[in-house]
GROMACS .gro file of C-alpha atoms in nm:
model
  440
    1MET     CA    1  -0.892  37.856  12.048
    2LEU     CA    2  -0.729  37.826  11.706
    3ARG     CA    3  -0.434  37.650  11.865
    4PHE     CA    4  -0.676  37.397  12.021
    5TYR     CA    5  -0.819  37.304  11.682
    6ILE     CA    6  -0.472  37.279  11.530
    7ALA     CA    7  -0.369  37.052  11.818
    8LEU     CA    8  -0.681  36.843  11.770
    9ALA     CA    9  -0.613  36.793  11.399
   10ALA     CA   10  -0.246  36.711  11.463
   11ALA     CA   11  -0.335  36.459  11.737
   12LYS     CA   12  -0.583  36.277  11.511
   13SER     CA   13  -0.325  36.266  11.231
   14ALA     CA   14  -0.058  36.137  11.470
   15TYR     CA   15  -0.288  35.862  11.593
   16LEU     CA   16  -0.371  35.755  11.239
   17ALA     CA   17  -0.001  35.745  11.151
   18ILE     CA   18   0.103  35.527  11.446
   19LYS     CA   19  -0.187  35.289  11.382
   20LEU     CA   20  -0.085  35.253  11.018
   21LEU     CA   21   0.277  35.200  11.117
   22LYS     CA   22   0.175  34.970  11.406
   23HIS     CA   23   0.424  35.140  11.636
   24SER     CA   24   0.212  35.147  11.954
   25GLY     CA   25  -0.130  35.096  12.105
   26GLY     CA   26  -0.196  35.469  12.073
   27THR     CA   27  -0.299  35.533  12.435
   28SER     CA   28  -0.086  35.847  12.490
   29PHE     CA   29   0.101  35.962  12.179
   30ALA     CA   30  -0.184  36.164  12.027
   31GLY     CA   31  -0.240  36.330  12.364
   32MET     CA   32   0.128  36.416  12.388
   33VAL     CA   33   0.108  36.583  12.045
   34ALA     CA   34  -0.204  36.777  12.147
   35LEU     CA   35  -0.047  36.905  12.470
   36LYS     CA   36   0.277  36.997  12.294
   37ILE     CA   37   0.092  37.221  12.049
   38CYS     CA   38  -0.170  37.347  12.296
   39PRO     CA   39  -0.069  37.318  12.665
   40ASP     CA   40  -0.424  37.423  12.766
   41PHE     CA   41  -0.580  37.154  12.546
   42LEU     CA   42  -0.764  36.986  12.836
   43LYS     CA   43  -0.920  37.314  12.949
   44TYR     CA   44  -1.101  37.343  12.617
   45CYS     CA   45  -1.222  36.983  12.653
   46ASN     CA   46  -1.453  37.075  12.943
   47LYS     CA   47  -1.721  37.203  12.705
   48TYR     CA   48  -1.750  36.859  12.544
   49VAL     CA   49  -1.880  36.713  12.873
   50LYS     CA   50  -2.236  36.829  12.935
   51SER     CA   51  -2.267  36.753  13.306
   52SER     CA   52  -2.065  36.559  13.564
   53LYS     CA   53  -1.693  36.481  13.568
   54TYR     CA   54  -1.592  36.190  13.789
   55THR     CA   55  -1.226  36.135  13.878
   56VAL     CA   56  -1.062  35.830  14.038
   57THR     CA   57  -0.718  35.809  14.198
   58GLY     CA   58  -0.524  35.598  14.447
   59THR     CA   59  -0.241  35.348  14.438
   60ASN     CA   60  -0.432  35.033  14.345
   61GLY     CA   61  -0.768  34.969  14.182
   62LYS     CA   62  -0.806  35.292  13.982
   63THR     CA   63  -0.866  35.123  13.649
   64THR     CA   64  -1.118  34.872  13.781
   65THR     CA   65  -1.305  35.126  13.995
   66ALA     CA   66  -1.323  35.379  13.712
   67GLY     CA   67  -1.416  35.109  13.460
   68MET     CA   68  -1.698  34.977  13.676
   69LEU     CA   69  -1.832  35.328  13.746
   70ALA     CA   70  -1.824  35.413  13.375
   71HIS     CA   71  -2.007  35.088  13.298
   72ILE     CA   72  -2.274  35.167  13.557
   73LEU     CA   73  -2.329  35.514  13.410
   74GLU     CA   74  -2.348  35.373  13.058
   75GLN     CA   75  -2.605  35.117  13.174
   76ASP     CA   76  -2.799  35.415  13.312
   77GLY     CA   77  -2.818  35.562  12.962
   78GLU     CA   78  -2.534  35.813  12.990
   79LYS     CA   79  -2.284  35.879  12.712
   80VAL     CA   80  -1.951  35.849  12.891
   81ILE     CA   81  -1.598  35.947  12.793
   82HIS     CA   82  -1.347  35.737  12.985
   83ASN     CA   83  -0.974  35.658  12.960
   84VAL     CA   84  -1.066  35.293  12.954
   85LYS     CA   85  -0.716  35.156  12.890
   86GLY     CA   86  -0.576  35.307  13.207
   87ALA     CA   87  -0.344  35.568  13.050
   88ASN     CA   88  -0.385  35.803  13.345
   89MET     CA   89  -0.128  36.079  13.306
   90LEU     CA   90  -0.218  36.406  13.131
   91THR     CA   91  -0.109  36.270  12.794
   92GLY     CA   92  -0.336  35.966  12.828
   93ILE     CA   93  -0.637  36.176  12.930
   94ALA     CA   94  -0.571  36.427  12.652
   95ASN     CA   95  -0.542  36.130  12.414
   96VAL     CA   96  -0.895  36.005  12.480
   97PHE     CA   97  -1.043  36.352  12.437
   98ALA     CA   98  -0.845  36.417  12.118
   99LEU     CA   99  -0.973  36.096  11.959
  100SER     CA  100  -1.336  36.153  12.073
  101ILE     CA  101  -1.396  36.522  11.995
  102PRO     CA  102  -1.612  36.668  11.832
  103LYS     CA  103  -1.852  36.414  11.986
  104LYS     CA  104  -2.009  36.542  12.309
  105PHE     CA  105  -2.069  36.336  12.624
  106ASP     CA  106  -2.307  36.345  12.918
  107CYS     CA  107  -2.029  36.278  13.168
  108ALA     CA  108  -1.662  36.188  13.202
  109VAL     CA  109  -1.497  35.920  13.416
  110LEU     CA  110  -1.126  35.997  13.434
  111GLU     CA  111  -0.873  35.778  13.608
  112SER     CA  112  -0.576  35.987  13.723
  113ASP     CA  113  -0.229  35.899  13.839
  114GLU     CA  114  -0.183  36.023  14.195
  115ALA     CA  115   0.102  36.259  14.105
  116TYR     CA  116  -0.090  36.412  13.812
  117LEU     CA  117  -0.423  36.474  13.985
  118THR     CA  118  -0.337  36.827  14.095
  119LYS     CA  119  -0.221  36.909  13.740
  120LEU     CA  120  -0.539  36.758  13.594
  121TYR     CA  121  -0.748  36.983  13.820
  122ASP     CA  122  -0.571  37.285  13.669
  123TYR     CA  123  -0.762  37.209  13.351
  124ILE     CA  124  -1.059  36.983  13.425
  125SER     CA  125  -1.335  37.111  13.656
  126ALA     CA  126  -1.407  36.785  13.841
  127ASP     CA  127  -1.728  36.730  14.039
  128PHE     CA  128  -1.645  36.399  14.211
  129LEU     CA  129  -1.334  36.217  14.330
  130ILE     CA  130  -1.301  35.855  14.446
  131VAL     CA  131  -0.980  35.776  14.637
  132THR     CA  132  -0.924  35.399  14.655
  133ASN     CA  133  -0.622  35.341  14.881
  134LEU     CA  134  -0.260  35.439  14.941
  135PHE     CA  135   0.004  35.167  14.938
  136ARG     CA  136   0.379  35.190  14.881
  137ASP     CA  137   0.427  35.212  14.504
  138GLN     CA  138   0.716  35.315  14.277
  139LEU     CA  139   0.930  35.473  14.548
  140ASP     CA  140   1.173  35.598  14.283
  141ARG     CA  141   0.897  35.821  14.143
  142TYR     CA  142   0.686  35.925  14.442
  143GLY     CA  143   0.880  35.861  14.762
  144GLU     CA  144   0.701  35.745  15.074
  145LEU     CA  145   0.326  35.736  15.136
  146ALA     CA  146   0.314  36.078  15.303
  147THR     CA  147   0.440  36.229  14.976
  148THR     CA  148   0.170  36.057  14.771
  149ALA     CA  149  -0.099  36.153  15.022
  150GLY     CA  150   0.022  36.513  15.007
  151LEU     CA  151  -0.007  36.520  14.628
  152ILE     CA  152  -0.368  36.404  14.638
  153GLN     CA  153  -0.453  36.634  14.929
  154SER     CA  154  -0.318  36.937  14.743
  155ALA     CA  155  -0.544  36.853  14.448
  156ILE     CA  156  -0.844  36.826  14.682
  157ASP     CA  157  -0.763  37.150  14.862
  158LYS     CA  158  -0.740  37.354  14.541
  159THR     CA  159  -1.075  37.237  14.398
  160ASN     CA  160  -1.399  37.398  14.516
  161GLY     CA  161  -1.724  37.203  14.513
  162LEU     CA  162  -1.554  36.865  14.490
  163LEU     CA  163  -1.752  36.579  14.646
  164LEU     CA  164  -1.526  36.305  14.783
  165PHE     CA  165  -1.579  35.928  14.808
  166LEU     CA  166  -1.317  35.794  15.046
  167ASN     CA  167  -1.213  35.449  15.162
  168ALA     CA  168  -1.285  35.465  15.536
  169ASP     CA  169  -1.074  35.152  15.598
  170ASP     CA  170  -0.752  35.322  15.486
  171PRO     CA  171  -0.631  35.569  15.752
  172LEU     CA  172  -0.441  35.785  15.505
  173VAL     CA  173  -0.736  35.810  15.266
  174ALA     CA  174  -1.000  35.865  15.535
  175ASN     CA  175  -0.801  36.157  15.670
  176MET     CA  176  -0.849  36.350  15.343
  177GLY     CA  177  -1.214  36.428  15.414
  178LYS     CA  178  -1.168  36.661  15.710
  179GLU     CA  179  -1.227  36.990  15.531
  180LYS     CA  180  -1.450  36.873  15.243
  181GLU     CA  181  -1.789  36.715  15.189
  182ALA     CA  182  -1.721  36.343  15.184
  183PHE     CA  183  -1.896  36.007  15.173
  184TYR     CA  184  -1.713  35.710  15.320
  185TYR     CA  185  -1.723  35.343  15.222
  186GLY     CA  186  -1.573  35.043  15.399
  187PHE     CA  187  -1.623  34.681  15.499
  188GLU     CA  188  -1.787  34.568  15.820
  189GLU     CA  189  -1.742  34.195  15.763
  190VAL     CA  190  -1.541  33.984  15.519
  191GLU     CA  191  -1.587  33.607  15.489
  192TYR     CA  192  -1.354  33.392  15.281
  193MET     CA  193  -1.535  33.104  15.113
  194LEU     CA  194  -1.235  32.992  14.907
  195LYS     CA  195  -1.147  32.626  14.857
  196ASN     CA  196  -0.792  32.692  14.974
  197HIS     CA  197  -0.784  33.022  15.160
  198LYS     CA  198  -0.431  33.155  15.203
  199THR     CA  199  -0.321  33.407  15.462
  200SER     CA  200  -0.060  33.659  15.350
  201THR     CA  201   0.257  33.711  15.552
  202ALA     CA  202   0.348  34.032  15.368
  203PRO     CA  203   0.449  34.320  15.598
  204SER     CA  204   0.189  34.588  15.671
  205GLU     CA  205   0.248  34.959  15.698
  206VAL     CA  206   0.255  35.102  16.050
  207PHE     CA  207   0.065  35.427  16.090
  208ALA     CA  208   0.069  35.673  16.377
  209CYS     CA  209  -0.216  35.896  16.483
  210ALA     CA  210  -0.169  36.274  16.472
  211CYS     CA  211  -0.103  36.253  16.847
  212GLY     CA  212   0.195  36.025  16.778
  213GLU     CA  213   0.046  35.700  16.907
  214LYS     CA  214   0.055  35.388  16.688
  215LEU     CA  215  -0.288  35.300  16.546
  216GLN     CA  216  -0.444  34.975  16.666
  217TYR     CA  217  -0.694  34.751  16.485
  218SER     CA  218  -1.005  34.569  16.598
  219LYS     CA  219  -1.023  34.419  16.245
  220GLN     CA  220  -0.750  34.422  15.982
  221PHE     CA  221  -0.841  34.295  15.634
  222PHE     CA  222  -0.509  34.341  15.454
  223ALA     CA  223  -0.219  34.586  15.467
  224GLN     CA  224  -0.348  34.891  15.660
  225GLU     CA  225  -0.711  34.835  15.551
  226GLY     CA  226  -0.941  34.772  15.845
  227HIS     CA  227  -1.104  34.908  16.160
  228TYR     CA  228  -0.839  35.123  16.326
  229TYR     CA  229  -0.838  35.344  16.633
  230CYS     CA  230  -0.598  35.538  16.849
  231PRO     CA  231  -0.567  35.401  17.205
  232LYS     CA  232  -0.456  35.743  17.331
  233CYS     CA  233  -0.704  35.990  17.182
  234ASP     CA  234  -1.049  35.975  17.020
  235TYR     CA  235  -0.931  35.927  16.660
  236LYS     CA  236  -1.081  35.624  16.484
  237ARG     CA  237  -1.208  35.496  16.152
  238PRO     CA  238  -1.507  35.706  16.039
  239ASP     CA  239  -1.840  35.527  16.030
  240PRO     CA  240  -1.898  35.448  15.659
  241ASP     CA  241  -2.200  35.588  15.476
  242CYS     CA  242  -2.192  35.271  15.263
  243LYS     CA  243  -2.115  34.960  15.466
  244GLY     CA  244  -1.998  34.651  15.284
  245TYR     CA  245  -2.032  34.283  15.376
  246ALA     CA  246  -1.839  34.049  15.146
  247GLN     CA  247  -1.832  33.675  15.089
  248ILE     CA  248  -1.523  33.601  14.879
  249TYR     CA  249  -1.540  33.287  14.661
  250ASP     CA  250  -1.281  33.153  14.416
  251ASP     CA  251  -1.441  33.301  14.104
  252TYR     CA  252  -1.689  33.560  14.232
  253THR     CA  253  -1.793  33.768  14.533
  254ILE     CA  254  -2.130  33.823  14.697
  255LEU     CA  255  -2.152  34.179  14.826
  256LYS     CA  256  -2.413  34.332  15.053
  257VAL     CA  257  -2.414  34.712  15.083
  258GLU     CA  258  -2.605  34.904  15.351
  259PHE     CA  259  -2.689  35.264  15.259
  260LYS     CA  260  -2.942  35.495  15.425
  261GLY     CA  261  -3.114  35.210  15.609
  262GLN     CA  262  -3.152  34.993  15.298
  263SER     CA  263  -2.967  34.673  15.206
  264TYR     CA  264  -2.856  34.612  14.848
  265TYR     CA  265  -2.712  34.286  14.712
  266PHE     CA  266  -2.462  34.241  14.429
  267ILE     CA  267  -2.275  33.959  14.257
  268LEU     CA  268  -1.924  34.050  14.137
  269ASN     CA  269  -1.760  33.838  13.870
  270THR     CA  270  -1.415  33.945  13.986
  271VAL     CA  271  -1.187  33.775  14.236
  272GLY     CA  272  -1.040  33.886  14.566
  273LEU     CA  273  -1.114  34.135  14.840
  274TYR     CA  274  -0.918  34.405  14.657
  275ASN     CA  275  -1.172  34.390  14.373
  276ALA     CA  276  -1.458  34.398  14.625
  277TYR     CA  277  -1.312  34.728  14.752
  278ASN     CA  278  -1.303  34.861  14.394
  279ALA     CA  279  -1.666  34.764  14.343
  280LEU     CA  280  -1.772  34.914  14.675
  281GLY     CA  281  -1.616  35.248  14.578
  282ALA     CA  282  -1.795  35.255  14.242
  283ILE     CA  283  -2.126  35.141  14.394
  284THR     CA  284  -2.106  35.407  14.667
  285CYS     CA  285  -2.053  35.681  14.411
  286ALA     CA  286  -2.341  35.553  14.198
  287LEU     CA  287  -2.585  35.523  14.490
  288VAL     CA  288  -2.503  35.868  14.626
  289THR     CA  289  -2.541  36.031  14.285
  290GLY     CA  290  -2.882  35.875  14.235
  291VAL     CA  291  -2.839  35.578  14.004
  292GLU     CA  292  -3.115  35.320  14.057
  293TYR     CA  293  -3.025  35.000  14.242
  294GLU     CA  294  -3.141  34.765  13.963
  295VAL     CA  295  -2.922  34.949  13.712
  296ILE     CA  296  -2.617  34.922  13.940
  297LYS     CA  297  -2.691  34.556  14.020
  298THR     CA  298  -2.710  34.458  13.652
  299ALA     CA  299  -2.405  34.664  13.556
  300VAL     CA  300  -2.189  34.522  13.835
  301LYS     CA  301  -2.288  34.165  13.753
  302ASN     CA  302  -2.208  34.192  13.382
  303TYR     CA  303  -1.899  34.408  13.419
  304LYS     CA  304  -1.593  34.245  13.261
  305SER     CA  305  -1.246  34.333  13.377
  306ILE     CA  306  -1.015  34.478  13.117
  307PHE     CA  307  -0.651  34.508  13.032
  308GLY     CA  308  -0.492  34.275  13.286
  309ARG     CA  309  -0.711  34.359  13.585
  310THR     CA  310  -0.840  34.006  13.651
  311GLU     CA  311  -0.871  33.974  13.274
  312ARG     CA  312  -0.973  33.635  13.137
  313LYS     CA  313  -0.859  33.523  12.791
  314ILE     CA  314  -0.823  33.207  12.588
  315ILE     CA  315  -0.459  33.178  12.480
  316ASN     CA  316  -0.365  32.882  12.262
  317GLY     CA  317  -0.673  32.703  12.389
  318HIS     CA  318  -0.603  32.754  12.759
  319ASN     CA  319  -0.820  32.948  13.003
  320THR     CA  320  -0.584  33.228  13.106
  321LEU     CA  321  -0.615  33.473  13.394
  322ILE     CA  322  -0.405  33.790  13.368
  323GLN     CA  323  -0.352  33.999  13.682
  324LEU     CA  324  -0.136  34.310  13.696
  325ILE     CA  325   0.115  34.327  13.983
  326LYS     CA  326   0.307  34.644  14.062
  327ASN     CA  327   0.364  34.688  14.435
  328PRO     CA  328   0.392  34.468  14.746
  329THR     CA  329   0.040  34.502  14.883
  330GLY     CA  330  -0.136  34.464  14.549
  331ALA     CA  331   0.084  34.172  14.448
  332SER     CA  332   0.034  33.996  14.782
  333GLU     CA  333  -0.344  34.018  14.749
  334VAL     CA  334  -0.328  33.884  14.392
  335LEU     CA  335  -0.100  33.600  14.502
  336LYS     CA  336  -0.366  33.486  14.752
  337THR     CA  337  -0.595  33.409  14.458
  338VAL     CA  338  -0.348  33.222  14.234
  339ASP     CA  339  -0.444  32.869  14.130
  340LEU     CA  340  -0.135  32.670  14.233
  341LYS     CA  341  -0.228  32.394  13.986
  342SER     CA  342  -0.213  32.635  13.690
  343ASN     CA  343   0.085  32.710  13.467
  344ILE     CA  344   0.225  33.032  13.613
  345LEU     CA  345   0.416  33.306  13.431
  346ILE     CA  346   0.555  33.612  13.611
  347ALA     CA  347   0.682  33.895  13.387
  348ILE     CA  348   0.878  34.174  13.557
  349ASN     CA  349   0.999  34.490  13.381
  350ASP     CA  350   1.162  34.799  13.530
  351ASN     CA  351   1.077  35.057  13.266
  352TYR     CA  352   0.977  35.408  13.378
  353ALA     CA  353   0.605  35.325  13.382
  354ASP     CA  354   0.674  35.020  13.600
  355GLY     CA  355   0.905  35.199  13.841
  356ARG     CA  356   1.280  35.147  13.822
  357ASP     CA  357   1.302  35.018  14.179
  358VAL     CA  358   1.207  34.648  14.194
  359SER     CA  359   1.296  34.603  14.560
  360TRP     CA  360   0.919  34.568  14.619
  361LEU     CA  361   0.952  34.207  14.503
  362TRP     CA  362   1.105  34.126  14.841
  363ASP     CA  363   0.808  34.269  15.033
  364ALA     CA  364   0.545  34.089  14.823
  365ASP     CA  365   0.430  33.750  14.951
  366PHE     CA  366   0.568  33.521  14.679
  367GLU     CA  367   0.591  33.254  14.949
  368GLN     CA  368   0.231  33.183  14.849
  369LEU     CA  369   0.372  33.006  14.540
  370LYS     CA  370   0.612  32.764  14.711
  371ASP     CA  371   0.371  32.469  14.678
  372THR     CA  372   0.293  32.520  14.310
  373SER     CA  373   0.231  32.200  14.114
  374ASN     CA  374   0.409  32.304  13.793
  375PRO     CA  375   0.726  32.496  13.706
  376ILE     CA  376   0.699  32.875  13.732
  377VAL     CA  377   0.824  33.068  13.430
  378VAL     CA  378   0.981  33.410  13.491
  379SER     CA  379   1.022  33.661  13.209
  380GLY     CA  380   1.088  34.025  13.131
  381ILE     CA  381   1.381  34.261  13.186
  382ARG     CA  382   1.416  34.159  13.552
  383ALA     CA  383   1.341  33.790  13.505
  384LYS     CA  384   1.658  33.684  13.687
  385ASP     CA  385   1.572  33.904  13.987
  386MET     CA  386   1.232  33.737  14.000
  387ALA     CA  387   1.396  33.394  13.982
  388VAL     CA  388   1.612  33.479  14.283
  389ARG     CA  389   1.308  33.605  14.474
  390LEU     CA  390   1.121  33.279  14.407
  391LYS     CA  391   1.421  33.077  14.525
  392TYR     CA  392   1.419  33.263  14.857
  393ALA     CA  393   1.041  33.225  14.875
  394GLY     CA  394   1.091  32.849  14.893
  395VAL     CA  395   1.014  32.753  14.533
  396PRO     CA  396   1.249  32.465  14.437
  397THR     CA  397   1.509  32.581  14.185
  398ASP     CA  398   1.416  32.300  13.946
  399LYS     CA  399   1.068  32.452  13.930
  400ILE     CA  400   1.194  32.798  13.824
  401LYS     CA  401   1.246  32.851  13.450
  402VAL     CA  402   1.385  33.176  13.310
  403ILE     CA  403   1.264  33.280  12.961
  404GLU     CA  404   1.344  33.649  12.923
  405ASN     CA  405   1.157  33.690  12.592
  406LEU     CA  406   0.792  33.743  12.687
  407LYS     CA  407   0.644  33.603  12.365
  408GLN     CA  408   0.843  33.282  12.404
  409ALA     CA  409   0.748  33.261  12.772
  410VAL     CA  410   0.376  33.286  12.691
  411GLU     CA  411   0.412  33.022  12.421
  412PHE     CA  412   0.586  32.794  12.671
  413VAL     CA  413   0.320  32.814  12.945
  414THR     CA  414   0.036  32.770  12.694
  415ASN     CA  415   0.204  32.491  12.494
  416SER     CA  416   0.048  32.199  12.681
  417ASP     CA  417  -0.160  31.909  12.557
  418LYS     CA  418  -0.342  31.919  12.891
  419MET     CA  419  -0.601  32.169  12.776
  420GLU     CA  420  -0.785  32.154  13.106
  421ARG     CA  421  -0.485  32.312  13.277
  422ASN     CA  422  -0.536  32.685  13.343
  423VAL     CA  423  -0.270  32.952  13.293
  424THR     CA  424  -0.196  33.243  13.528
  425ILE     CA  425   0.005  33.542  13.403
  426LEU     CA  426   0.127  33.807  13.649
  427PRO     CA  427   0.287  34.099  13.459
  428THR     CA  428   0.405  34.444  13.556
  429TYR     CA  429   0.256  34.734  13.359
  430THR     CA  430   0.480  34.750  13.051
  431ALA     CA  431   0.490  34.371  13.030
  432LEU     CA  432   0.111  34.385  13.028
  433LEU     CA  433   0.121  34.638  12.743
  434SER     CA  434   0.345  34.404  12.543
  435LEU     CA  435   0.123  34.108  12.621
  436ASN     CA  436  -0.184  34.297  12.505
  437LYS     CA  437  -0.030  34.352  12.158
  438MET     CA  438   0.051  33.986  12.103
  439LYS     CA  439  -0.153  33.770  11.869
  440PHE     CA  440  -0.225  33.411  11.967
   0.00000   0.00000   0.00000
């Protein structure tokens, strides 16, 4: 216990030092110090959470789903500890506890990297887990989807009393609920009400049933998400406990949710079907755990995306939309929503946190950008790779501009006397971190 308090004091001092020196955003360093001094640091943190601990994992949508759930719980009067900036490895989670203790909280909402979930459960006694989806992501770190699914499944299997909230539309995720108590969520109908709806041509994963037969779809929303079944045996998508019906507009979504014979209506101020899935996961968890409908409705409507997840900013006078891209499925869904009349900046890094392997650029549907009105600026460590990808996507070479320095690239796309022109920035994770530190 003494080591815990020493670690806590050292972590707080380390955070103060890096803030004074302006060396980083301080999302993980203090946690790294705490865990170095006291490897069991997170185990001692359990006592600072009075009741429920919610965890969220999956390839895409963790930060938005966890953020929306935390916002709902706060609107319900709960004091919530939450790794709001998306630092989701053990160091990031330890960081938020180290900077918050000795304050106590009613509940915790912890986003966890898929590979670290089983390690997190060694220390944190979680009550609930939302699994969003499983798409190919950072193959240099995790390998293929079966590997990622196995990591999450091992965390589930080792944790007693864990209540699951699973995406029924994802065959890999839905399969995780066989031996545990689980609630399922999924979409029955999706209507696109966009001014210029675009259909993605990105490749989808092919999944086989346990019997070896390829899964078929009666409805397929994107990637492997949809209503699947095996033509050979009885395996099929589980009937969701929370059924979603979405109308997707350019700037918002109208969502109807059916739960226990009742219909609930929500307005989401986020774009795209992928964000509707995130909201449906958070809403399902809130409804099942007893949060009142009016509280959820208000919280969902006034929830504001953070840190590059459909984040809206004013940069140099321009309305700017920032959307993180990091794998082919997620990027393809984001690309469907891009305003082709905006000034577009794509920033690609290949640091460890991004994934060293950028071959995913060739599976993402950048063909969506071939009819853009204005030049596309590419930036970051792998700017030239991105330029080549855009050329093969059909973007004219005279509309591709390489500015490797991110600060200069942002200044370029926002340096227009046409103030009515919007700006779209699509960064990978570490480019997003750099962008977030910039002053405009």
